[in-house]
Amino acid sequence: MKKEAEIFVYGADQICASCVNLPSSKETYEWLEAAISRKFPDQPFTIRYIDIFNPPEEEEAKAFSKRIIEEDLFYPVVTVGSEMIGEGNPRLKDVYKKLEEYGYQAM
């Protein structure tokens, strides 16, 4: 494995207006964490949920949260490292592909 992936799920308690009938941001976060753990067991990764309306003090998280709001992106927005992988209803296949680029191997 090249390096440990850092996955961020940016979202909010309120479901995005264009994302009605889709899972909430927190549900997506929990689903991704479970799915990645099953697909890549014993391969470490970090996954964090970030509330776009109350981001942590880290500049990168604050700036990306502001971008989501200003550009009206559909949330949740999923990033691996600093690369946006999906928004609204992220595709698990895209997340897996990016992790494989990091050197993760499906079991």
mmCIF file of N, CA, C and O in Angstrom:
data_model
loop_
_atom_site.group_PDB
_atom_site.id
_atom_site.type_symbol
_atom_site.label_atom_id
_atom_site.label_comp_id
_atom_site.label_asym_id
_atom_site.label_seq_id
_atom_site.Cartn_x
_atom_site.Cartn_y
_atom_site.Cartn_z
ATOM 1 N N MET A 1 0.846 -1.177 0.000
ATOM 2 C CA MET A 1 0.000 0.000 0.000
ATOM 3 C C MET A 1 0.890 1.238 0.000
ATOM 4 O O MET A 1 1.834 1.319 0.784
ATOM 5 N N LYS A 2 0.611 2.165 -0.883
ATOM 6 C CA LYS A 2 1.412 3.389 -0.993
ATOM 7 C C LYS A 2 1.322 4.235 0.271
ATOM 8 O O LYS A 2 2.293 4.509 0.920
ATOM 9 N N LYS A 3 0.100 4.686 0.598
ATOM 10 C CA LYS A 3 -0.091 5.499 1.792
ATOM 11 C C LYS A 3 -1.522 5.348 2.268
ATOM 12 O O LYS A 3 -2.412 4.947 1.519
ATOM 13 N N GLU A 4 -1.724 5.657 3.546
ATOM 14 C CA GLU A 4 -3.058 5.552 4.135
ATOM 15 C C GLU A 4 -3.961 6.636 3.571
ATOM 16 O O GLU A 4 -3.604 7.816 3.561
ATOM 17 N N ALA A 5 -5.122 6.235 3.100
ATOM 18 C CA ALA A 5 -6.073 7.184 2.519
ATOM 19 C C ALA A 5 -6.792 7.957 3.613
ATOM 20 O O ALA A 5 -7.127 7.417 4.662
ATOM 21 N N GLU A 6 -7.026 9.217 3.324
ATOM 22 C CA GLU A 6 -7.797 10.072 4.216
ATOM 23 C C GLU A 6 -9.059 10.471 3.465
ATOM 24 O O GLU A 6 -8.987 11.154 2.432
ATOM 25 N N ILE A 7 -10.201 10.010 3.948
ATOM 26 C CA ILE A 7 -11.484 10.220 3.282
ATOM 27 C C ILE A 7 -12.294 11.216 4.107
ATOM 28 O O ILE A 7 -12.365 11.094 5.334
ATOM 29 N N PHE A 8 -12.893 12.175 3.418
ATOM 30 C CA PHE A 8 -13.733 13.162 4.083
ATOM 31 C C PHE A 8 -15.127 13.107 3.490
ATOM 32 O O PHE A 8 -15.285 13.020 2.269
ATOM 33 N N VAL A 9 -16.123 13.169 4.366
ATOM 34 C CA VAL A 9 -17.516 13.257 3.938
ATOM 35 C C VAL A 9 -18.021 14.586 4.465
ATOM 36 O O VAL A 9 -18.166 14.779 5.670
ATOM 37 N N TYR A 10 -18.223 15.531 3.545
ATOM 38 C CA TYR A 10 -18.725 16.857 3.895
ATOM 39 C C TYR A 10 -20.229 16.861 3.730
ATOM 40 O O TYR A 10 -20.744 16.459 2.680
ATOM 41 N N GLY A 11 -20.936 17.307 4.756
ATOM 42 C CA GLY A 11 -22.386 17.319 4.653
ATOM 43 C C GLY A 11 -23.020 18.180 5.725
ATOM 44 O O GLY A 11 -22.361 19.016 6.342
ATOM 45 N N ALA A 12 -24.312 17.960 5.929
ATOM 46 C CA ALA A 12 -25.072 18.726 6.909
ATOM 47 C C ALA A 12 -26.205 17.862 7.438
ATOM 48 O O ALA A 12 -26.575 16.864 6.822
ATOM 49 N N ASP A 13 -26.730 18.261 8.592
ATOM 50 C CA ASP A 13 -27.862 17.529 9.165
ATOM 51 C C ASP A 13 -29.070 17.593 8.244
ATOM 52 O O ASP A 13 -29.787 16.622 8.084
ATOM 53 N N GLN A 14 -29.273 18.756 7.649
ATOM 54 C CA GLN A 14 -30.395 18.932 6.731
ATOM 55 C C GLN A 14 -30.022 18.340 5.371
ATOM 56 O O GLN A 14 -28.940 18.590 4.853
ATOM 57 N N ILE A 15 -30.923 17.556 4.802
ATOM 58 C CA ILE A 15 -30.654 16.946 3.501
ATOM 59 C C ILE A 15 -30.710 18.014 2.417
ATOM 60 O O ILE A 15 -31.578 18.880 2.419
ATOM 61 N N CYS A 16 -29.791 17.953 1.501
ATOM 62 C CA CYS A 16 -29.709 18.858 0.359
ATOM 63 C C CYS A 16 -31.055 18.850 -0.382
ATOM 64 O O CYS A 16 -31.635 17.789 -0.608
ATOM 65 N N ALA A 17 -31.533 20.017 -0.772
ATOM 66 C CA ALA A 17 -32.841 20.142 -1.424
ATOM 67 C C ALA A 17 -32.947 19.295 -2.691
ATOM 68 O O ALA A 17 -34.012 18.776 -3.012
ATOM 69 N N SER A 18 -31.867 19.146 -3.395
ATOM 70 C CA SER A 18 -31.876 18.345 -4.624
ATOM 71 C C SER A 18 -31.656 16.861 -4.346
ATOM 72 O O SER A 18 -31.647 16.059 -5.272
ATOM 73 N N CYS A 19 -31.457 16.518 -3.090
ATOM 74 C CA CYS A 19 -31.122 15.137 -2.747
ATOM 75 C C CYS A 19 -32.212 14.460 -1.916
ATOM 76 O O CYS A 19 -31.941 13.533 -1.153
ATOM 77 N N VAL A 20 -33.451 14.922 -2.056
ATOM 78 C CA VAL A 20 -34.558 14.328 -1.322
ATOM 79 C C VAL A 20 -34.650 12.849 -1.703
ATOM 80 O O VAL A 20 -34.387 12.467 -2.840
ATOM 81 N N ASN A 21 -34.985 12.025 -0.751
ATOM 82 C CA ASN A 21 -35.101 10.569 -0.895
ATOM 83 C C ASN A 21 -33.747 9.857 -0.945
ATOM 84 O O ASN A 21 -33.711 8.663 -1.193
ATOM 85 N N LEU A 22 -32.667 10.570 -0.747
ATOM 86 C CA LEU A 22 -31.347 9.946 -0.669
ATOM 87 C C LEU A 22 -30.939 9.871 0.803
ATOM 88 O O LEU A 22 -31.499 10.572 1.639
ATOM 89 N N PRO A 23 -29.975 9.038 1.134
ATOM 90 C CA PRO A 23 -29.516 8.960 2.529
ATOM 91 C C PRO A 23 -28.949 10.305 2.992
ATOM 92 O O PRO A 23 -28.459 11.104 2.188
ATOM 93 N N SER A 24 -28.997 10.521 4.293
ATOM 94 C CA SER A 24 -28.427 11.744 4.856
ATOM 95 C C SER A 24 -26.904 11.690 4.745
ATOM 96 O O SER A 24 -26.317 10.640 4.474
ATOM 97 N N SER A 25 -26.276 12.814 4.987
ATOM 98 C CA SER A 25 -24.812 12.881 4.944
ATOM 99 C C SER A 25 -24.190 11.941 5.963
ATOM 100 O O SER A 25 -23.217 11.239 5.675
ATOM 101 N N LYS A 26 -24.744 11.911 7.174
ATOM 102 C CA LYS A 26 -24.195 11.036 8.218
ATOM 103 C C LYS A 26 -24.432 9.567 7.885
ATOM 104 O O LYS A 26 -23.579 8.731 8.155
ATOM 105 N N GLU A 27 -25.573 9.246 7.297
ATOM 106 C CA GLU A 27 -25.825 7.866 6.875
ATOM 107 C C GLU A 27 -24.834 7.453 5.789
ATOM 108 O O GLU A 27 -24.326 6.323 5.793
ATOM 109 N N THR A 28 -24.534 8.369 4.876
ATOM 110 C CA THR A 28 -23.555 8.090 3.825
ATOM 111 C C THR A 28 -22.181 7.854 4.433
ATOM 112 O O THR A 28 -21.467 6.925 4.047
ATOM 113 N N TYR A 29 -21.812 8.670 5.397
ATOM 114 C CA TYR A 29 -20.534 8.509 6.106
ATOM 115 C C TYR A 29 -20.442 7.124 6.740
ATOM 116 O O TYR A 29 -19.445 6.411 6.565
ATOM 117 N N GLU A 30 -21.475 6.724 7.472
ATOM 118 C CA GLU A 30 -21.475 5.422 8.145
ATOM 119 C C GLU A 30 -21.444 4.275 7.134
ATOM 120 O O GLU A 30 -20.741 3.281 7.324
ATOM 121 N N TRP A 31 -22.197 4.418 6.049
ATOM 122 C CA TRP A 31 -22.249 3.402 4.994
ATOM 123 C C TRP A 31 -20.878 3.247 4.333
ATOM 124 O O TRP A 31 -20.405 2.133 4.133
ATOM 125 N N LEU A 32 -20.237 4.368 4.010
ATOM 126 C CA LEU A 32 -18.912 4.315 3.390
ATOM 127 C C LEU A 32 -17.894 3.651 4.311
ATOM 128 O O LEU A 32 -17.105 2.813 3.872
ATOM 129 N N GLU A 33 -17.910 4.031 5.573
ATOM 130 C CA GLU A 33 -16.961 3.462 6.530
ATOM 131 C C GLU A 33 -17.111 1.944 6.598
ATOM 132 O O GLU A 33 -16.121 1.202 6.542
ATOM 133 N N ALA A 34 -18.344 1.459 6.678
ATOM 134 C CA ALA A 34 -18.592 0.016 6.753
ATOM 135 C C ALA A 34 -18.203 -0.684 5.449
ATOM 136 O O ALA A 34 -17.557 -1.737 5.466
ATOM 137 N N ALA A 35 -18.577 -0.093 4.309
ATOM 138 C CA ALA A 35 -18.295 -0.714 3.011
ATOM 139 C C ALA A 35 -16.794 -0.798 2.738
ATOM 140 O O ALA A 35 -16.295 -1.822 2.270
ATOM 141 N N ILE A 36 -16.068 0.260 3.059
ATOM 142 C CA ILE A 36 -14.617 0.275 2.830
ATOM 143 C C ILE A 36 -13.930 -0.731 3.748
ATOM 144 O O ILE A 36 -13.018 -1.450 3.326
ATOM 145 N N SER A 37 -14.386 -0.817 4.985
ATOM 146 C CA SER A 37 -13.801 -1.774 5.929
ATOM 147 C C SER A 37 -14.000 -3.210 5.465
ATOM 148 O O SER A 37 -13.123 -4.055 5.656
ATOM 149 N N ARG A 38 -15.161 -3.499 4.855
ATOM 150 C CA ARG A 38 -15.422 -4.851 4.350
ATOM 151 C C ARG A 38 -14.598 -5.152 3.101
ATOM 152 O O ARG A 38 -14.071 -6.239 2.933
ATOM 153 N N LYS A 39 -14.492 -4.178 2.202
ATOM 154 C CA LYS A 39 -13.803 -4.379 0.926
ATOM 155 C C LYS A 39 -12.282 -4.462 1.110
ATOM 156 O O LYS A 39 -11.611 -5.209 0.414
ATOM 157 N N PHE A 40 -11.758 -3.668 2.033
ATOM 158 C CA PHE A 40 -10.314 -3.587 2.262
ATOM 159 C C PHE A 40 -9.990 -3.873 3.735
ATOM 160 O O PHE A 40 -9.470 -3.006 4.440
ATOM 161 N N PRO A 41 -10.291 -5.105 4.212
ATOM 162 C CA PRO A 41 -10.053 -5.408 5.633
ATOM 163 C C PRO A 41 -8.566 -5.323 5.984
ATOM 164 O O PRO A 41 -7.710 -5.606 5.166
ATOM 165 N N ASP A 42 -8.320 -4.903 7.201
ATOM 166 C CA ASP A 42 -6.954 -4.807 7.737
ATOM 167 C C ASP A 42 -6.069 -3.854 6.945
ATOM 168 O O ASP A 42 -4.836 -3.962 6.984
ATOM 169 N N GLN A 43 -6.684 -2.939 6.203
ATOM 170 C CA GLN A 43 -5.932 -1.909 5.485
ATOM 171 C C GLN A 43 -6.396 -0.562 6.049
ATOM 172 O O GLN A 43 -7.543 -0.182 5.872
ATOM 173 N N PRO A 44 -5.510 0.108 6.761
ATOM 174 C CA PRO A 44 -5.923 1.307 7.493
ATOM 175 C C PRO A 44 -6.319 2.468 6.577
ATOM 176 O O PRO A 44 -5.757 2.660 5.509
ATOM 177 N N PHE A 45 -7.331 3.193 7.025
ATOM 178 C CA PHE A 45 -7.761 4.419 6.368
ATOM 179 C C PHE A 45 -8.396 5.297 7.434
ATOM 180 O O PHE A 45 -8.757 4.826 8.507
ATOM 181 N N THR A 46 -8.486 6.560 7.131
ATOM 182 C CA THR A 46 -9.133 7.505 8.028
ATOM 183 C C THR A 46 -10.342 8.057 7.301
ATOM 184 O O THR A 46 -10.244 8.424 6.124
ATOM 185 N N ILE A 47 -11.474 8.106 7.973
ATOM 186 C CA ILE A 47 -12.664 8.715 7.394
ATOM 187 C C ILE A 47 -13.224 9.689 8.422
ATOM 188 O O ILE A 47 -13.318 9.367 9.605
ATOM 189 N N ARG A 48 -13.536 10.896 7.950
ATOM 190 C CA ARG A 48 -14.052 11.942 8.846
ATOM 191 C C ARG A 48 -15.298 12.561 8.251
ATOM 192 O O ARG A 48 -15.381 12.776 7.044
ATOM 193 N N TYR A 49 -16.237 12.844 9.121
ATOM 194 C CA TYR A 49 -17.433 13.584 8.720
ATOM 195 C C TYR A 49 -17.221 15.039 9.095
ATOM 196 O O TYR A 49 -16.783 15.342 10.208
ATOM 197 N N ILE A 50 -17.511 15.946 8.167
ATOM 198 C CA ILE A 50 -17.359 17.379 8.429
ATOM 199 C C ILE A 50 -18.668 18.082 8.112
ATOM 200 O O ILE A 50 -19.176 17.996 6.984
ATOM 201 N N ASP A 51 -19.214 18.748 9.113
ATOM 202 C CA ASP A 51 -20.441 19.523 8.944
ATOM 203 C C ASP A 51 -20.082 20.823 8.223
ATOM 204 O O ASP A 51 -19.300 21.621 8.739
ATOM 205 N N ILE A 52 -20.645 21.031 7.038
ATOM 206 C CA ILE A 52 -20.261 22.198 6.235
ATOM 207 C C ILE A 52 -20.711 23.516 6.860
ATOM 208 O O ILE A 52 -20.147 24.560 6.556
ATOM 209 N N PHE A 53 -21.708 23.470 7.729
ATOM 210 C CA PHE A 53 -22.174 24.700 8.377
ATOM 211 C C PHE A 53 -21.482 24.952 9.712
ATOM 212 O O PHE A 53 -21.659 26.002 10.314
ATOM 213 N N ASN A 54 -20.687 23.990 10.157
ATOM 214 C CA ASN A 54 -19.935 24.119 11.400
ATOM 215 C C ASN A 54 -18.622 23.337 11.275
ATOM 216 O O ASN A 54 -18.386 22.391 12.017
ATOM 217 N N PRO A 55 -17.768 23.734 10.309
ATOM 218 C CA PRO A 55 -16.535 22.973 10.074
ATOM 219 C C PRO A 55 -15.524 23.171 11.199
ATOM 220 O O PRO A 55 -15.593 24.151 11.944
ATOM 221 N N PRO A 56 -14.568 22.242 11.307
ATOM 222 C CA PRO A 56 -13.509 22.423 12.304
ATOM 223 C C PRO A 56 -12.630 23.611 11.924
ATOM 224 O O PRO A 56 -12.771 24.179 10.843
ATOM 225 N N GLU A 57 -11.727 23.963 12.794
ATOM 226 C CA GLU A 57 -10.883 25.144 12.596
ATOM 227 C C GLU A 57 -9.825 24.974 11.511
ATOM 228 O O GLU A 57 -9.171 25.943 11.135
ATOM 229 N N GLU A 58 -9.639 23.776 11.009
ATOM 230 C CA GLU A 58 -8.630 23.547 9.977
ATOM 231 C C GLU A 58 -8.986 24.340 8.717
ATOM 232 O O GLU A 58 -10.111 24.264 8.227
ATOM 233 N N GLU A 59 -8.026 25.079 8.200
ATOM 234 C CA GLU A 59 -8.278 25.964 7.058
ATOM 235 C C GLU A 59 -8.808 25.219 5.834
ATOM 236 O O GLU A 59 -9.714 25.705 5.159
ATOM 237 N N GLU A 60 -8.233 24.062 5.537
ATOM 238 C CA GLU A 60 -8.662 23.319 4.357
ATOM 239 C C GLU A 60 -10.127 22.893 4.471
ATOM 240 O O GLU A 60 -10.893 23.010 3.523
ATOM 241 N N ALA A 61 -10.530 22.419 5.644
ATOM 242 C CA ALA A 61 -11.916 21.991 5.865
ATOM 243 C C ALA A 61 -12.860 23.189 5.790
ATOM 244 O O ALA A 61 -13.945 23.101 5.198
ATOM 245 N N LYS A 62 -12.452 24.314 6.367
ATOM 246 C CA LYS A 62 -13.286 25.522 6.322
ATOM 247 C C LYS A 62 -13.442 26.013 4.887
ATOM 248 O O LYS A 62 -14.537 26.359 4.450
ATOM 249 N N ALA A 63 -12.342 26.038 4.136
ATOM 250 C CA ALA A 63 -12.375 26.538 2.760
ATOM 251 C C ALA A 63 -13.225 25.637 1.868
ATOM 252 O O ALA A 63 -14.011 26.118 1.049
ATOM 253 N N PHE A 64 -13.090 24.318 2.023
ATOM 254 C CA PHE A 64 -13.864 23.406 1.179
ATOM 255 C C PHE A 64 -15.342 23.456 1.552
ATOM 256 O O PHE A 64 -16.206 23.411 0.676
ATOM 257 N N SER A 65 -15.648 23.584 2.832
ATOM 258 C CA SER A 65 -17.043 23.723 3.269
ATOM 259 C C SER A 65 -17.667 24.974 2.658
ATOM 260 O O SER A 65 -18.803 24.938 2.166
ATOM 261 N N LYS A 66 -16.914 26.061 2.661
ATOM 262 C CA LYS A 66 -17.395 27.315 2.073
ATOM 263 C C LYS A 66 -17.638 27.134 0.578
ATOM 264 O O LYS A 66 -18.640 27.616 0.034
ATOM 265 N N ARG A 67 -16.747 26.427 -0.095
ATOM 266 C CA ARG A 67 -16.903 26.174 -1.538
ATOM 267 C C ARG A 67 -18.182 25.387 -1.826
ATOM 268 O O ARG A 67 -18.909 25.704 -2.767
ATOM 269 N N ILE A 68 -18.455 24.376 -1.013
ATOM 270 C CA ILE A 68 -19.668 23.573 -1.205
ATOM 271 C C ILE A 68 -20.906 24.449 -1.128
ATOM 272 O O ILE A 68 -21.808 24.352 -1.962
ATOM 273 N N ILE A 69 -20.935 25.331 -0.141
ATOM 274 C CA ILE A 69 -22.080 26.221 0.046
ATOM 275 C C ILE A 69 -22.178 27.226 -1.095
ATOM 276 O O ILE A 69 -23.235 27.401 -1.701
ATOM 277 N N GLU A 70 -21.065 27.882 -1.423
ATOM 278 C CA GLU A 70 -21.080 28.927 -2.451
ATOM 279 C C GLU A 70 -21.370 28.390 -3.848
ATOM 280 O O GLU A 70 -22.028 29.050 -4.646
ATOM 281 N N GLU A 71 -20.880 27.195 -4.154
ATOM 282 C CA GLU A 71 -21.082 26.626 -5.487
ATOM 283 C C GLU A 71 -22.330 25.746 -5.571
ATOM 284 O O GLU A 71 -22.582 25.128 -6.605
ATOM 285 N N ASP A 72 -23.105 25.709 -4.479
ATOM 286 C CA ASP A 72 -24.326 24.898 -4.426
ATOM 287 C C ASP A 72 -24.079 23.452 -4.849
ATOM 288 O O ASP A 72 -24.857 22.872 -5.615
ATOM 289 N N LEU A 73 -22.988 22.874 -4.362
ATOM 290 C CA LEU A 73 -22.718 21.470 -4.648
ATOM 291 C C LEU A 73 -23.718 20.612 -3.879
ATOM 292 O O LEU A 73 -24.196 20.992 -2.818
ATOM 293 N N PHE A 74 -24.052 19.468 -4.439
ATOM 294 C CA PHE A 74 -24.943 18.536 -3.758
ATOM 295 C C PHE A 74 -24.142 17.839 -2.669
ATOM 296 O O PHE A 74 -23.044 17.357 -2.916
ATOM 297 N N TYR A 75 -24.675 17.803 -1.472
ATOM 298 C CA TYR A 75 -23.966 17.106 -0.406
ATOM 299 C C TYR A 75 -24.765 15.907 0.046
ATOM 300 O O TYR A 75 -25.972 15.872 -0.152
ATOM 301 N N PRO A 76 -24.047 14.898 0.518
ATOM 302 C CA PRO A 76 -22.654 14.929 0.937
ATOM 303 C C PRO A 76 -21.689 14.950 -0.245
ATOM 304 O O PRO A 76 -21.987 14.427 -1.306
ATOM 305 N N VAL A 77 -20.545 15.568 0.003
ATOM 306 C CA VAL A 77 -19.445 15.570 -0.952
ATOM 307 C C VAL A 77 -18.358 14.688 -0.340
ATOM 308 O O VAL A 77 -17.992 14.861 0.822
ATOM 309 N N VAL A 78 -17.867 13.742 -1.117
ATOM 310 C CA VAL A 78 -16.840 12.814 -0.633
ATOM 311 C C VAL A 78 -15.525 13.149 -1.318
ATOM 312 O O VAL A 78 -15.474 13.287 -2.544
ATOM 313 N N THR A 79 -14.483 13.291 -0.514
ATOM 314 C CA THR A 79 -13.148 13.515 -1.055
ATOM 315 C C THR A 79 -12.212 12.437 -0.520
ATOM 316 O O THR A 79 -12.399 11.921 0.578
ATOM 317 N N VAL A 80 -11.230 12.095 -1.331
ATOM 318 C CA VAL A 80 -10.124 11.248 -0.883
ATOM 319 C C VAL A 80 -8.900 12.137 -1.040
ATOM 320 O O VAL A 80 -8.587 12.579 -2.139
ATOM 321 N N GLY A 81 -8.263 12.425 0.094
ATOM 322 C CA GLY A 81 -7.219 13.439 0.077
ATOM 323 C C GLY A 81 -7.883 14.766 -0.252
ATOM 324 O O GLY A 81 -8.892 15.122 0.333
ATOM 325 N N SER A 82 -7.382 15.456 -1.240
ATOM 326 C CA SER A 82 -7.993 16.730 -1.628
ATOM 327 C C SER A 82 -8.797 16.600 -2.921
ATOM 328 O O SER A 82 -9.257 17.600 -3.460
ATOM 329 N N GLU A 83 -8.979 15.385 -3.404
ATOM 330 C CA GLU A 83 -9.689 15.171 -4.666
ATOM 331 C C GLU A 83 -11.156 14.799 -4.421
ATOM 332 O O GLU A 83 -11.454 13.862 -3.685
ATOM 333 N N MET A 84 -12.056 15.553 -5.051
ATOM 334 C CA MET A 84 -13.478 15.275 -4.920
ATOM 335 C C MET A 84 -13.824 14.035 -5.736
ATOM 336 O O MET A 84 -13.541 13.956 -6.921
ATOM 337 N N ILE A 85 -14.441 13.048 -5.082
ATOM 338 C CA ILE A 85 -14.769 11.776 -5.709
ATOM 339 C C ILE A 85 -16.252 11.712 -6.071
ATOM 340 O O ILE A 85 -16.622 11.069 -7.039
ATOM 341 N N GLY A 86 -17.111 12.346 -5.293
ATOM 342 C CA GLY A 86 -18.535 12.289 -5.581
ATOM 343 C C GLY A 86 -19.305 13.309 -4.777
ATOM 344 O O GLY A 86 -18.831 13.804 -3.760
ATOM 345 N N GLU A 87 -20.489 13.623 -5.263
ATOM 346 C CA GLU A 87 -21.362 14.536 -4.536
ATOM 347 C C GLU A 87 -22.803 14.066 -4.657
ATOM 348 O O GLU A 87 -23.171 13.397 -5.625
ATOM 349 N N GLY A 88 -23.601 14.403 -3.648
ATOM 350 C CA GLY A 88 -25.012 14.031 -3.645
ATOM 351 C C GLY A 88 -25.215 12.576 -3.267
ATOM 352 O O GLY A 88 -25.540 12.268 -2.137
ATOM 353 N N ASN A 89 -25.001 11.701 -4.205
ATOM 354 C CA ASN A 89 -25.123 10.265 -3.978
ATOM 355 C C ASN A 89 -23.853 9.621 -4.531
ATOM 356 O O ASN A 89 -23.839 9.114 -5.641
ATOM 357 N N PRO A 90 -22.763 9.666 -3.752
ATOM 358 C CA PRO A 90 -21.480 9.177 -4.263
ATOM 359 C C PRO A 90 -21.525 7.700 -4.626
ATOM 360 O O PRO A 90 -22.201 6.912 -3.972
ATOM 361 N N ARG A 91 -20.814 7.353 -5.673
ATOM 362 C CA ARG A 91 -20.762 5.962 -6.132
ATOM 363 C C ARG A 91 -19.623 5.242 -5.422
ATOM 364 O O ARG A 91 -18.468 5.671 -5.465
ATOM 365 N N LEU A 92 -19.970 4.135 -4.812
ATOM 366 C CA LEU A 92 -18.996 3.335 -4.094
ATOM 367 C C LEU A 92 -17.880 2.865 -5.023
ATOM 368 O O LEU A 92 -16.707 2.846 -4.659
ATOM 369 N N LYS A 93 -18.235 2.550 -6.253
ATOM 370 C CA LYS A 93 -17.258 2.107 -7.249
ATOM 371 C C LYS A 93 -16.160 3.156 -7.451
ATOM 372 O O LYS A 93 -14.979 2.817 -7.576
ATOM 373 N N ASP A 94 -16.534 4.441 -7.461
ATOM 374 C CA ASP A 94 -15.554 5.510 -7.638
ATOM 375 C C ASP A 94 -14.623 5.622 -6.431
ATOM 376 O O ASP A 94 -13.421 5.866 -6.579
ATOM 377 N N VAL A 95 -15.182 5.445 -5.238
ATOM 378 C CA VAL A 95 -14.365 5.501 -4.022
ATOM 379 C C VAL A 95 -13.384 4.328 -4.017
ATOM 380 O O VAL A 95 -12.196 4.504 -3.749
ATOM 381 N N TYR A 96 -13.883 3.123 -4.333
ATOM 382 C CA TYR A 96 -13.017 1.948 -4.380
ATOM 383 C C TYR A 96 -11.887 2.144 -5.389
ATOM 384 O O TYR A 96 -10.734 1.813 -5.125
ATOM 385 N N LYS A 97 -12.210 2.687 -6.549
ATOM 386 C CA LYS A 97 -11.198 2.894 -7.593
ATOM 387 C C LYS A 97 -10.087 3.814 -7.098
ATOM 388 O O LYS A 97 -8.906 3.552 -7.310
ATOM 389 N N LYS A 98 -10.485 4.888 -6.423
ATOM 390 C CA LYS A 98 -9.488 5.828 -5.906
ATOM 391 C C LYS A 98 -8.620 5.158 -4.839
ATOM 392 O O LYS A 98 -7.398 5.331 -4.811
ATOM 393 N N LEU A 99 -9.227 4.348 -3.975
ATOM 394 C CA LEU A 99 -8.450 3.659 -2.948
ATOM 395 C C LEU A 99 -7.472 2.669 -3.576
ATOM 396 O O LEU A 99 -6.346 2.513 -3.096
ATOM 397 N N GLU A 100 -7.891 2.013 -4.645
ATOM 398 C CA GLU A 100 -6.992 1.090 -5.339
ATOM 399 C C GLU A 100 -5.804 1.842 -5.934
ATOM 400 O O GLU A 100 -4.700 1.317 -5.993
ATOM 401 N N GLU A 101 -6.018 3.101 -6.351
ATOM 402 C CA GLU A 101 -4.914 3.926 -6.846
ATOM 403 C C GLU A 101 -3.920 4.218 -5.723
ATOM 404 O O GLU A 101 -2.748 4.456 -5.968
ATOM 405 N N TYR A 102 -4.398 4.208 -4.487
ATOM 406 C CA TYR A 102 -3.535 4.411 -3.315
ATOM 407 C C TYR A 102 -2.804 3.128 -2.944
ATOM 408 O O TYR A 102 -2.005 3.114 -2.021
ATOM 409 N N GLY A 103 -3.148 2.036 -3.622
ATOM 410 C CA GLY A 103 -2.483 0.778 -3.341
ATOM 411 C C GLY A 103 -3.302 -0.201 -2.523
ATOM 412 O O GLY A 103 -2.826 -1.272 -2.160
ATOM 413 N N TYR A 104 -4.534 0.130 -2.221
ATOM 414 C CA TYR A 104 -5.400 -0.781 -1.461
ATOM 415 C C TYR A 104 -5.762 -1.964 -2.358
ATOM 416 O O TYR A 104 -5.921 -1.820 -3.568
ATOM 417 N N GLN A 105 -5.883 -3.125 -1.721
ATOM 418 C CA GLN A 105 -6.213 -4.345 -2.451
ATOM 419 C C GLN A 105 -7.468 -4.966 -1.872
ATOM 420 O O GLN A 105 -7.542 -5.193 -0.660
ATOM 421 N N ALA A 106 -8.458 -5.228 -2.744
ATOM 422 C CA ALA A 106 -9.701 -5.836 -2.312
ATOM 423 C C ALA A 106 -9.444 -7.256 -1.832
ATOM 424 O O ALA A 106 -8.616 -7.963 -2.370
ATOM 425 N N MET A 107 -10.147 -7.634 -0.776
ATOM 426 C CA MET A 107 -10.021 -8.987 -0.219
ATOM 427 C C MET A 107 -11.282 -9.767 -0.495
ATOM 428 O O MET A 107 -12.326 -9.297 -0.580
#
